[in-house]
Structure formats: structure tokens, C-alpha cells
CSV table of C-alpha atoms and ligand atoms in Angstrom, one decimal:
chain,number,residue,atom,x,y,z
A,1,UNK,CA,98.3,1.5,97.2
A,2,UNK,CA,100.8,1.1,94.4
A,3,UNK,CA,103.3,4.0,93.8
A,4,UNK,CA,104.9,5.4,90.6
A,5,UNK,CA,108.4,5.5,91.8
A,6,UNK,CA,111.3,6.5,89.6
A,7,UNK,CA,115.0,5.7,89.8
A,8,UNK,CA,115.6,9.0,91.8
A,9,UNK,CA,113.1,8.2,94.5
A,10,UNK,CA,110.5,10.6,93.1
A,11,UNK,CA,106.8,9.5,93.6
A,12,UNK,CA,104.5,10.6,90.8
A,13,UNK,CA,101.0,11.6,91.8
A,14,UNK,CA,100.2,14.4,89.4
A,15,UNK,CA,98.9,13.5,86.0
A,16,UNK,CA,98.3,16.0,83.1
A,17,UNK,CA,95.9,14.8,80.4
A,18,UNK,CA,95.7,16.5,77.1
A,19,UNK,CA,92.3,16.1,75.5
A,20,UNK,CA,93.2,17.7,72.1
A,21,UNK,CA,96.1,19.3,70.3
A,22,UNK,CA,93.7,21.7,68.5
A,23,UNK,CA,93.6,25.3,69.5
A,24,UNK,CA,91.9,28.5,68.4
A,25,UNK,CA,95.1,30.5,68.9
A,26,UNK,CA,98.5,30.1,67.3
A,27,UNK,CA,100.9,31.2,70.1
A,28,UNK,CA,104.4,31.7,68.6
A,29,UNK,CA,106.0,29.8,71.6
A,30,UNK,CA,103.7,26.8,71.1
A,31,UNK,CA,102.6,26.0,67.6
A,32,UNK,CA,103.1,26.9,63.9
A,33,UNK,CA,100.4,28.8,62.0
A,34,UNK,CA,99.8,25.9,59.6
A,35,UNK,CA,99.6,23.2,62.3
A,36,UNK,CA,98.4,19.7,61.1
A,37,UNK,CA,96.3,18.3,63.9
A,38,UNK,CA,95.9,14.7,65.2
A,39,UNK,CA,93.1,12.9,63.4
A,40,UNK,CA,90.0,12.5,65.6
A,41,UNK,CA,90.2,8.7,65.3
A,42,UNK,CA,93.6,8.8,67.0
A,43,UNK,CA,92.4,11.0,69.9
A,44,UNK,CA,91.5,9.3,73.1
A,45,UNK,CA,87.7,9.1,73.6
A,46,UNK,CA,86.4,10.4,76.9
A,47,UNK,CA,85.7,6.8,78.0
A,48,UNK,CA,89.3,5.9,77.2
A,49,UNK,CA,90.4,8.9,79.3
A,50,UNK,CA,88.3,7.7,82.2
A,51,UNK,CA,89.7,4.2,81.8
A,52,UNK,CA,93.2,5.5,81.9
A,53,UNK,CA,92.5,7.7,84.8
A,54,UNK,CA,91.2,4.7,86.8
A,55,UNK,CA,94.4,2.9,86.1
A,56,UNK,CA,96.6,5.9,87.1
A,57,UNK,CA,94.6,6.3,90.3
A,58,UNK,CA,95.3,2.7,91.1
A,59,UNK,CA,99.0,3.6,90.8
A,60,UNK,CA,98.8,6.5,93.2
A,61,UNK,CA,97.8,9.5,91.1
A,62,UNK,CA,95.7,12.0,93.2
A,63,UNK,CA,96.0,15.2,91.2
A,64,UNK,CA,94.8,15.8,87.6
A,65,UNK,CA,95.0,18.6,85.2
A,66,UNK,CA,93.1,18.8,81.9
A,67,UNK,CA,95.1,20.5,79.1
A,68,UNK,CA,95.2,20.8,75.3
A,69,UNK,CA,96.0,22.4,72.7
A,70,UNK,CA,93.0,24.3,74.0
A,71,UNK,CA,90.8,21.8,75.9
A,72,UNK,CA,87.6,23.9,75.6
A,73,UNK,CA,87.6,23.6,71.8
A,74,UNK,CA,86.8,19.9,72.2
A,75,UNK,CA,83.0,19.5,72.9
A,76,UNK,CA,82.0,17.9,76.2
A,77,UNK,CA,84.8,18.9,78.6
A,78,UNK,CA,82.3,19.9,81.4
A,79,UNK,CA,80.8,16.3,81.2
A,80,UNK,CA,84.3,14.8,81.3
A,81,UNK,CA,85.1,17.0,84.4
A,82,UNK,CA,81.9,15.7,86.0
A,83,UNK,CA,82.9,12.1,85.4
A,84,UNK,CA,86.4,12.7,86.7
A,85,UNK,CA,84.9,14.3,89.8
A,86,UNK,CA,83.4,10.9,90.7
A,87,UNK,CA,86.9,9.6,91.6
A,88,UNK,CA,87.1,10.2,95.3
A,89,UNK,CA,90.9,9.5,95.2
A,90,UNK,CA,91.4,12.7,93.1
A,91,UNK,CA,91.8,15.5,95.6
A,92,UNK,CA,92.5,18.1,92.9
A,93,UNK,CA,91.2,18.6,89.4
A,94,UNK,CA,92.2,21.7,87.4
A,95,UNK,CA,92.2,22.9,83.8
A,96,UNK,CA,94.5,25.1,81.7
A,97,UNK,CA,92.8,27.2,79.1
A,98,UNK,CA,93.4,30.2,76.9
A,99,UNK,CA,90.2,31.6,78.4
A,100,UNK,CA,88.1,32.1,75.2
A,101,UNK,CA,85.9,29.1,75.9
A,102,UNK,CA,85.1,30.3,79.4
A,103,UNK,CA,82.7,32.9,78.0
A,104,UNK,CA,80.3,30.1,77.1
A,105,UNK,CA,81.5,27.2,79.3
A,106,UNK,CA,82.6,28.6,82.7
A,107,UNK,CA,79.2,28.0,84.3
A,108,UNK,CA,78.9,24.4,83.0
A,109,UNK,CA,82.5,23.7,84.2
A,110,UNK,CA,81.7,25.1,87.6
A,111,UNK,CA,78.5,23.1,87.8
A,112,UNK,CA,80.5,20.0,86.8
A,113,UNK,CA,82.5,20.5,90.0
A,114,UNK,CA,85.6,22.3,88.7
A,115,UNK,CA,86.7,25.0,91.2
A,116,UNK,CA,90.1,26.3,90.0
A,117,UNK,CA,91.6,27.1,86.6
A,118,UNK,CA,94.7,28.4,84.9
A,119,UNK,CA,94.3,30.9,82.1
A,120,UNK,CA,97.2,31.7,79.7
A,121,UNK,CA,97.6,35.5,79.1
A,122,UNK,CA,101.0,36.9,78.2
A,123,UNK,CA,100.1,40.5,77.4
A,124,UNK,CA,97.4,43.2,77.9
A,125,UNK,CA,98.3,45.0,74.7
A,126,UNK,CA,96.0,44.3,71.7
A,127,UNK,CA,98.8,44.5,69.1
A,128,UNK,CA,101.3,42.4,71.0
A,129,UNK,CA,98.5,39.9,71.7
A,130,UNK,CA,97.9,39.6,68.0
A,131,UNK,CA,101.6,39.2,67.3
A,132,UNK,CA,102.0,36.6,70.1
A,133,UNK,CA,98.8,34.5,69.2
A,134,UNK,CA,98.3,35.4,65.6
A,135,UNK,CA,94.6,36.1,66.5
A,136,UNK,CA,92.7,39.3,67.4
A,137,UNK,CA,90.8,38.0,70.5
A,138,UNK,CA,92.3,39.6,73.6
A,139,UNK,CA,88.9,41.0,74.5
A,140,UNK,CA,87.4,37.5,74.5
A,141,UNK,CA,90.1,36.2,76.8
A,142,UNK,CA,89.5,39.1,79.2
A,143,UNK,CA,85.8,38.4,79.0
A,144,UNK,CA,86.4,34.7,79.7
A,145,UNK,CA,88.4,35.5,82.8
A,146,UNK,CA,85.7,37.9,84.0
A,147,UNK,CA,83.0,35.2,83.4
A,148,UNK,CA,85.0,32.6,85.4
A,149,UNK,CA,85.5,35.1,88.2
A,150,UNK,CA,81.7,35.8,88.3
A,151,UNK,CA,81.1,32.0,88.4
A,152,UNK,CA,83.1,31.7,91.6
A,153,UNK,CA,86.3,30.0,90.4
A,154,UNK,CA,89.0,30.4,93.0
A,155,UNK,CA,91.9,30.6,92.6
A,156,UNK,CA,92.1,31.8,89.0
A,157,UNK,CA,95.7,31.6,88.0
A,158,UNK,CA,96.9,33.7,85.1
A,159,UNK,CA,99.9,32.1,83.4
A,160,UNK,CA,102.1,34.5,81.5
A,161,UNK,CA,105.2,33.7,79.4
A,162,UNK,CA,107.6,36.6,79.7
A,163,UNK,CA,109.8,37.3,76.7
A,164,UNK,CA,112.7,39.7,76.7
A,165,UNK,CA,112.3,42.6,74.2
A,166,UNK,CA,108.6,41.7,73.7
A,167,UNK,CA,106.5,41.4,76.8
A,168,UNK,CA,109.0,42.2,79.6
A,169,UNK,CA,107.8,45.8,79.7
A,170,UNK,CA,104.4,44.5,80.9
A,171,UNK,CA,105.6,42.5,83.9
A,172,UNK,CA,104.4,45.2,86.4
A,173,UNK,CA,101.2,45.9,84.3
A,174,UNK,CA,100.3,42.2,84.5
A,175,UNK,CA,101.0,42.3,88.3
A,176,UNK,CA,98.7,45.3,88.6
A,177,UNK,CA,96.0,43.6,86.5
A,178,UNK,CA,96.1,40.5,88.7
A,179,UNK,CA,96.0,42.6,91.8
A,180,UNK,CA,93.0,44.6,90.6
A,181,UNK,CA,91.1,41.5,89.6
A,182,UNK,CA,92.2,39.1,92.4
A,183,UNK,CA,93.9,36.7,90.0
A,184,UNK,CA,97.0,34.7,91.0
A,185,UNK,CA,99.7,35.6,88.5
A,186,UNK,CA,102.3,33.1,87.5
A,187,UNK,CA,105.2,34.0,85.2
A,188,UNK,CA,106.5,31.0,83.3
A,189,UNK,CA,110.0,31.2,81.9
A,190,UNK,CA,110.1,30.9,78.1
A,191,UNK,CA,111.1,27.3,77.3
A,192,UNK,CA,112.5,25.7,74.1
A,193,UNK,CA,109.3,23.8,73.2
A,194,UNK,CA,108.2,26.2,70.5
A,195,UNK,CA,107.4,25.0,67.0
A,196,UNK,CA,109.1,27.7,65.1
A,197,UNK,CA,112.5,27.5,66.8
A,198,UNK,CA,112.4,31.1,68.0
A,199,UNK,CA,113.7,30.2,71.5
A,200,UNK,CA,117.0,31.7,72.5
A,201,UNK,CA,118.7,32.6,75.7
A,202,UNK,CA,118.4,36.3,74.8
A,203,UNK,CA,114.6,35.9,74.9
A,204,UNK,CA,114.0,34.3,78.2
A,205,UNK,CA,113.9,36.3,81.4
A,206,UNK,CA,115.0,34.5,84.6
A,207,UNK,CA,112.3,34.3,87.3
A,208,UNK,CA,114.5,36.1,89.7
A,209,UNK,CA,114.6,39.2,87.5
A,210,UNK,CA,110.8,39.1,87.1
A,211,UNK,CA,110.3,39.0,90.8
A,212,UNK,CA,112.8,41.8,91.4
A,213,UNK,CA,110.9,44.0,88.9
A,214,UNK,CA,107.6,43.4,90.6
A,215,UNK,CA,109.2,43.7,94.1
A,216,UNK,CA,110.5,47.2,93.1
A,217,UNK,CA,107.0,48.4,92.7
A,218,UNK,CA,104.9,46.0,94.9
A,219,UNK,CA,107.0,44.7,97.9
A,220,UNK,CA,106.7,40.9,98.1
A,221,UNK,CA,107.2,38.3,100.8
A,222,UNK,CA,108.4,34.8,99.7
A,223,UNK,CA,106.1,31.9,100.8
A,224,UNK,CA,107.9,28.9,102.3
A,225,UNK,CA,106.4,25.7,101.0
A,226,UNK,CA,106.2,22.3,102.6
A,227,UNK,CA,104.5,18.9,102.2
A,228,UNK,CA,103.1,18.3,98.7
A,229,UNK,CA,103.6,21.9,97.8
A,230,UNK,CA,107.3,21.2,97.5
A,231,UNK,CA,106.6,19.6,94.1
A,232,UNK,CA,104.8,22.8,93.0
A,233,UNK,CA,106.5,24.2,89.9
A,234,UNK,CA,106.1,27.8,91.1
A,235,UNK,CA,108.2,29.9,93.5
A,236,UNK,CA,105.4,31.7,95.3
A,237,UNK,CA,105.2,35.1,96.9
A,238,UNK,CA,102.6,37.3,98.5
A,239,UNK,CA,102.1,41.0,98.0
A,240,UNK,CA,103.1,42.5,101.3
A,241,UNK,CA,100.1,44.9,101.3
A,242,UNK,CA,97.2,42.6,100.3
A,243,UNK,CA,98.5,39.1,100.7
A,244,UNK,CA,97.6,38.0,97.2
A,245,UNK,CA,99.8,35.5,95.5
A,246,UNK,CA,102.2,35.9,92.6
A,247,UNK,CA,104.8,33.5,91.4
A,248,UNK,CA,107.3,32.4,88.9
A,249,UNK,CA,108.0,29.1,87.3
A,250,UNK,CA,111.8,29.1,86.7
A,251,UNK,CA,112.0,26.0,84.6
A,252,UNK,CA,115.2,27.1,82.8
A,253,UNK,CA,117.1,29.3,85.3
A,254,UNK,CA,116.3,27.2,88.5
A,255,UNK,CA,115.0,23.8,87.4
A,256,UNK,CA,112.8,22.0,89.9
A,257,UNK,CA,113.2,18.5,88.4
A,258,UNK,CA,114.5,17.1,91.7
A,259,UNK,CA,111.0,17.3,93.2
A,260,UNK,CA,109.1,16.5,90.1
A,261,UNK,CA,105.9,14.4,90.6
A,262,UNK,CA,104.4,15.1,87.2
A,263,UNK,CA,103.6,12.7,84.3
A,264,UNK,CA,101.6,13.3,81.1
A,265,UNK,CA,99.2,11.6,78.8
A,266,UNK,CA,99.0,13.1,75.3
A,267,UNK,CA,95.7,13.5,73.4
A,268,UNK,CA,96.6,10.5,71.3
A,269,UNK,CA,97.3,8.3,74.3
A,270,UNK,CA,101.1,8.5,74.5
A,271,UNK,CA,102.6,8.4,78.0
A,272,UNK,CA,105.4,11.0,78.7
A,273,UNK,CA,107.4,10.9,81.9
A,274,UNK,CA,108.7,14.4,81.4
A,275,UNK,CA,107.6,17.6,79.5
A,276,UNK,CA,111.0,17.3,77.7
A,277,UNK,CA,111.0,13.6,77.1
A,278,UNK,CA,112.4,12.5,73.7
A,279,UNK,CA,110.7,9.1,74.0
A,280,UNK,CA,107.2,8.1,74.9
A,281,UNK,CA,105.1,5.0,75.4
A,282,UNK,CA,101.9,4.3,73.4
A,283,UNK,CA,99.2,3.3,75.8
A,284,UNK,CA,96.2,3.8,73.5
A,285,UNK,CA,97.1,1.2,70.8
A,286,UNK,CA,97.4,-1.7,73.3
A,287,UNK,CA,94.2,-0.6,75.1
A,288,UNK,CA,92.4,-0.6,71.7
A,289,UNK,CA,93.9,-4.0,71.0
A,290,UNK,CA,92.3,-5.4,74.1
A,291,UNK,CA,95.2,-5.3,76.5
A,292,UNK,CA,94.1,-5.7,80.1
A,293,UNK,CA,94.8,-3.2,82.8
A,294,UNK,CA,97.7,-5.1,84.2
A,295,UNK,CA,99.5,-4.8,80.9
A,296,UNK,CA,98.8,-1.0,80.8
A,297,UNK,CA,99.9,-0.6,84.4
A,298,UNK,CA,103.2,-2.4,83.7
A,299,UNK,CA,103.9,-0.1,80.7
A,300,UNK,CA,103.4,2.9,83.0
A,301,UNK,CA,105.4,1.5,85.9
A,302,UNK,CA,108.3,0.6,83.6
A,303,UNK,CA,108.4,4.0,82.0
A,304,UNK,CA,108.4,5.8,85.3
A,305,UNK,CA,111.1,3.6,86.7
A,306,UNK,CA,113.3,4.7,83.7
A,307,UNK,CA,112.3,8.4,84.0
A,308,UNK,CA,114.9,10.9,83.1
A,309,UNK,CA,116.5,13.0,85.9
A,310,UNK,CA,115.2,16.2,84.4
A,311,UNK,CA,115.3,18.4,81.4
A,312,UNK,CA,118.7,19.2,79.8
A,313,UNK,CA,117.9,22.7,78.6
A,314,UNK,CA,121.1,23.9,80.2
A,315,UNK,CA,123.2,21.0,79.0
A,316,UNK,CA,125.3,20.8,75.8
A,317,UNK,CA,123.5,17.6,74.8
A,318,UNK,CA,120.0,19.1,75.0
A,319,UNK,CA,117.7,17.6,72.4
A,320,UNK,CA,114.4,19.3,71.8
A,321,UNK,CA,111.4,17.0,71.8
A,322,UNK,CA,109.8,16.3,68.4
A,323,UNK,CA,106.4,17.3,69.8
A,324,UNK,CA,105.7,21.0,70.2
A,325,UNK,CA,103.9,22.3,73.3
A,326,UNK,CA,100.4,22.0,71.9
A,327,UNK,CA,101.0,18.3,71.3
A,328,UNK,CA,102.2,17.7,74.8
A,329,UNK,CA,99.8,19.8,76.7
A,330,UNK,CA,102.1,21.8,79.0
B,1,SF4,S1,111.3,19.2,83.0
B,1,SF4,FE1,110.6,17.1,83.3
B,1,SF4,S2,111.5,16.3,85.2
B,1,SF4,FE2,111.7,18.5,85.1
B,1,SF4,S3,110.0,19.3,86.3
B,1,SF4,FE3,109.4,19.3,84.2
B,1,SF4,S4,108.4,17.3,83.8
B,1,SF4,FE4,109.6,17.2,85.7
């Protein structure tokens, strides 16, 4: 089996595929209100996504996450999941969603073979939710979560971006919410990938502080990871009393790039070796021009060989990618 090895000895087995940049929310840390979306004709078709997946599997990919924008606003994702499920080499398929589409699609996704999902939810407060997402739909996100739970998804991870002076007073509330509903909570440090340039060091809360705040109320035990889990982005803990998991993704304060195994394909078929890449490789145009798989493979292998060491958020020469989060897919 071929491997996607970079210049730092990291092997890349975890592919994130964005199926659309469209979303039914406008989260302030992700996209502007007046977002201009990628034209449909420039989006990968599901057949092209399956084609690329086959190529990446041949290069050693065995884990796949479907992202957006909001993937469930694009029709047909359950069918795509079913098709992806036919690749025996993929030992893990997951999906990141804002939860709204789960109300109507959780059952179909579960029947298609999906077993675990990540749902973004940063606040339980209606007003703050509207400020954060510029939409009044908190109740539908909560209903989507509940529907997924009833369908049997496990684990259901709730991803929350903690912002100082905005949602940090809800850190323990979200932990309580996750405990009461048996969700796995993940706090993601606020990263400079927002469209409106609101990111600042005064707004992000280090993962350690988040864990300390939770630990003061709900004693935690740190989980010690090994094997593939070492590449996990999250620092994982268990509540000492019920064993449920909670975690933080400290991308800014404690970067985990040394163990990175992630690569990305954008909805318009651009290959990105890092979330913060400032360059990307167009795979879709050559595919549509009839390039054979070997040509595509070589484009991927070359790009990974030149992969950056990691993000430079903490460096003086940090350059923010042109694409905002909804165009990359997280
Ligand atoms: S910032 Fe880039 S290199 Fe670092 S963990 Fe994320 S994707 Fe990997």
C-alpha cells in the first residue's frame, strides 16, 4: 500500500472532504453574512468525490470526514455516505454538521451506515446563539441533536468554540448539558480563520483554562492516548464520576501539528495539506480534462511531500489563508 509521507515523517491517513461551502447559518468565526458561494458547476459531483476517494484510499487513507459549509444542505448526502461505506478500507466515516439537517436526515444517515457525528454548538443561550450565527434556530439544532440521539448515533460529539467575553461563561453549562445528554463535548480554541477578521488573542481561551474551569466543578481524569489516537486533535478527559468524555482542541495554545495525519479536499476539488495552507492544488480541473489516476496521485503525493510543518498562528510571519473556514471545511 502506498503511503502519503511528508518531509517530517508524518503519514497522512485522514481525509476531510467538503461537499459544499453553503450553510444555513452565518457563524461570525466562519463566514460573512453576504457570502458568495461556489457555483454549482464548480462543485465536485458525488461521482467525482467517490473517484477521488478511491484514489486517496490507494494512497493509504483509511479515515474520512464529510464537512461543509453545512453538508446537509446539499441534497443526497445519505446516498453519498452509503456509497462511501462500500470502501472496506475506510475504517471510520464521520460527518460534521450544525445539526439542523439532522431533524429530517438523521434516520437516513444512520440507515446509510453512518454511526458517529460531530455537531457544532457554541452556546445554549438563544440571544447569544443568534449573535454568533446570525440566525434564530437554536431550538432546531437542539432538536437535531435529540433526533440523532434517538436514532442511535454514538458517539455524538458536540464541538463548541469558546470565545472570551462572549461564551466563556457557558463552559460549565455546556459541560452539564453534555453530561445530561450523554454527548461528548469538545471545546475548540478560536482560530484565525474567520471571514470578518474578528480573531484576536484577547478572544481565544486556552484549552488548559477551559479544562481547569470544568475540573473545578466536575473533577476530570486525563486520558492517555496511544496508537492512531496520538494524531487525534483533542486532549481527552473523562468525568471522574461517570466516565463520559470531554475534551479540548488546543490548536493555538498547544499546537498538535507534529502528529498531524490530516489532509483536505475542498468542495471545488482543491487539495489542501493543512487547514492553514496558503497554497492548494487543483485536482478537479485535471480530472475533468481527462487526466488519469496516476496523474492525480502524483499531484497528491508531491503536495504532501512538500507539506508545511504546521500552522504559524504563533509566529510573526503568520499569513491567514485566503479561504475562510466554510470554504475549507474545518
Ligand atoms: S494546523 Fe495544519 S499541520 Fe497543524 S494539525 Fe492542523 S492541519 Fe495539521
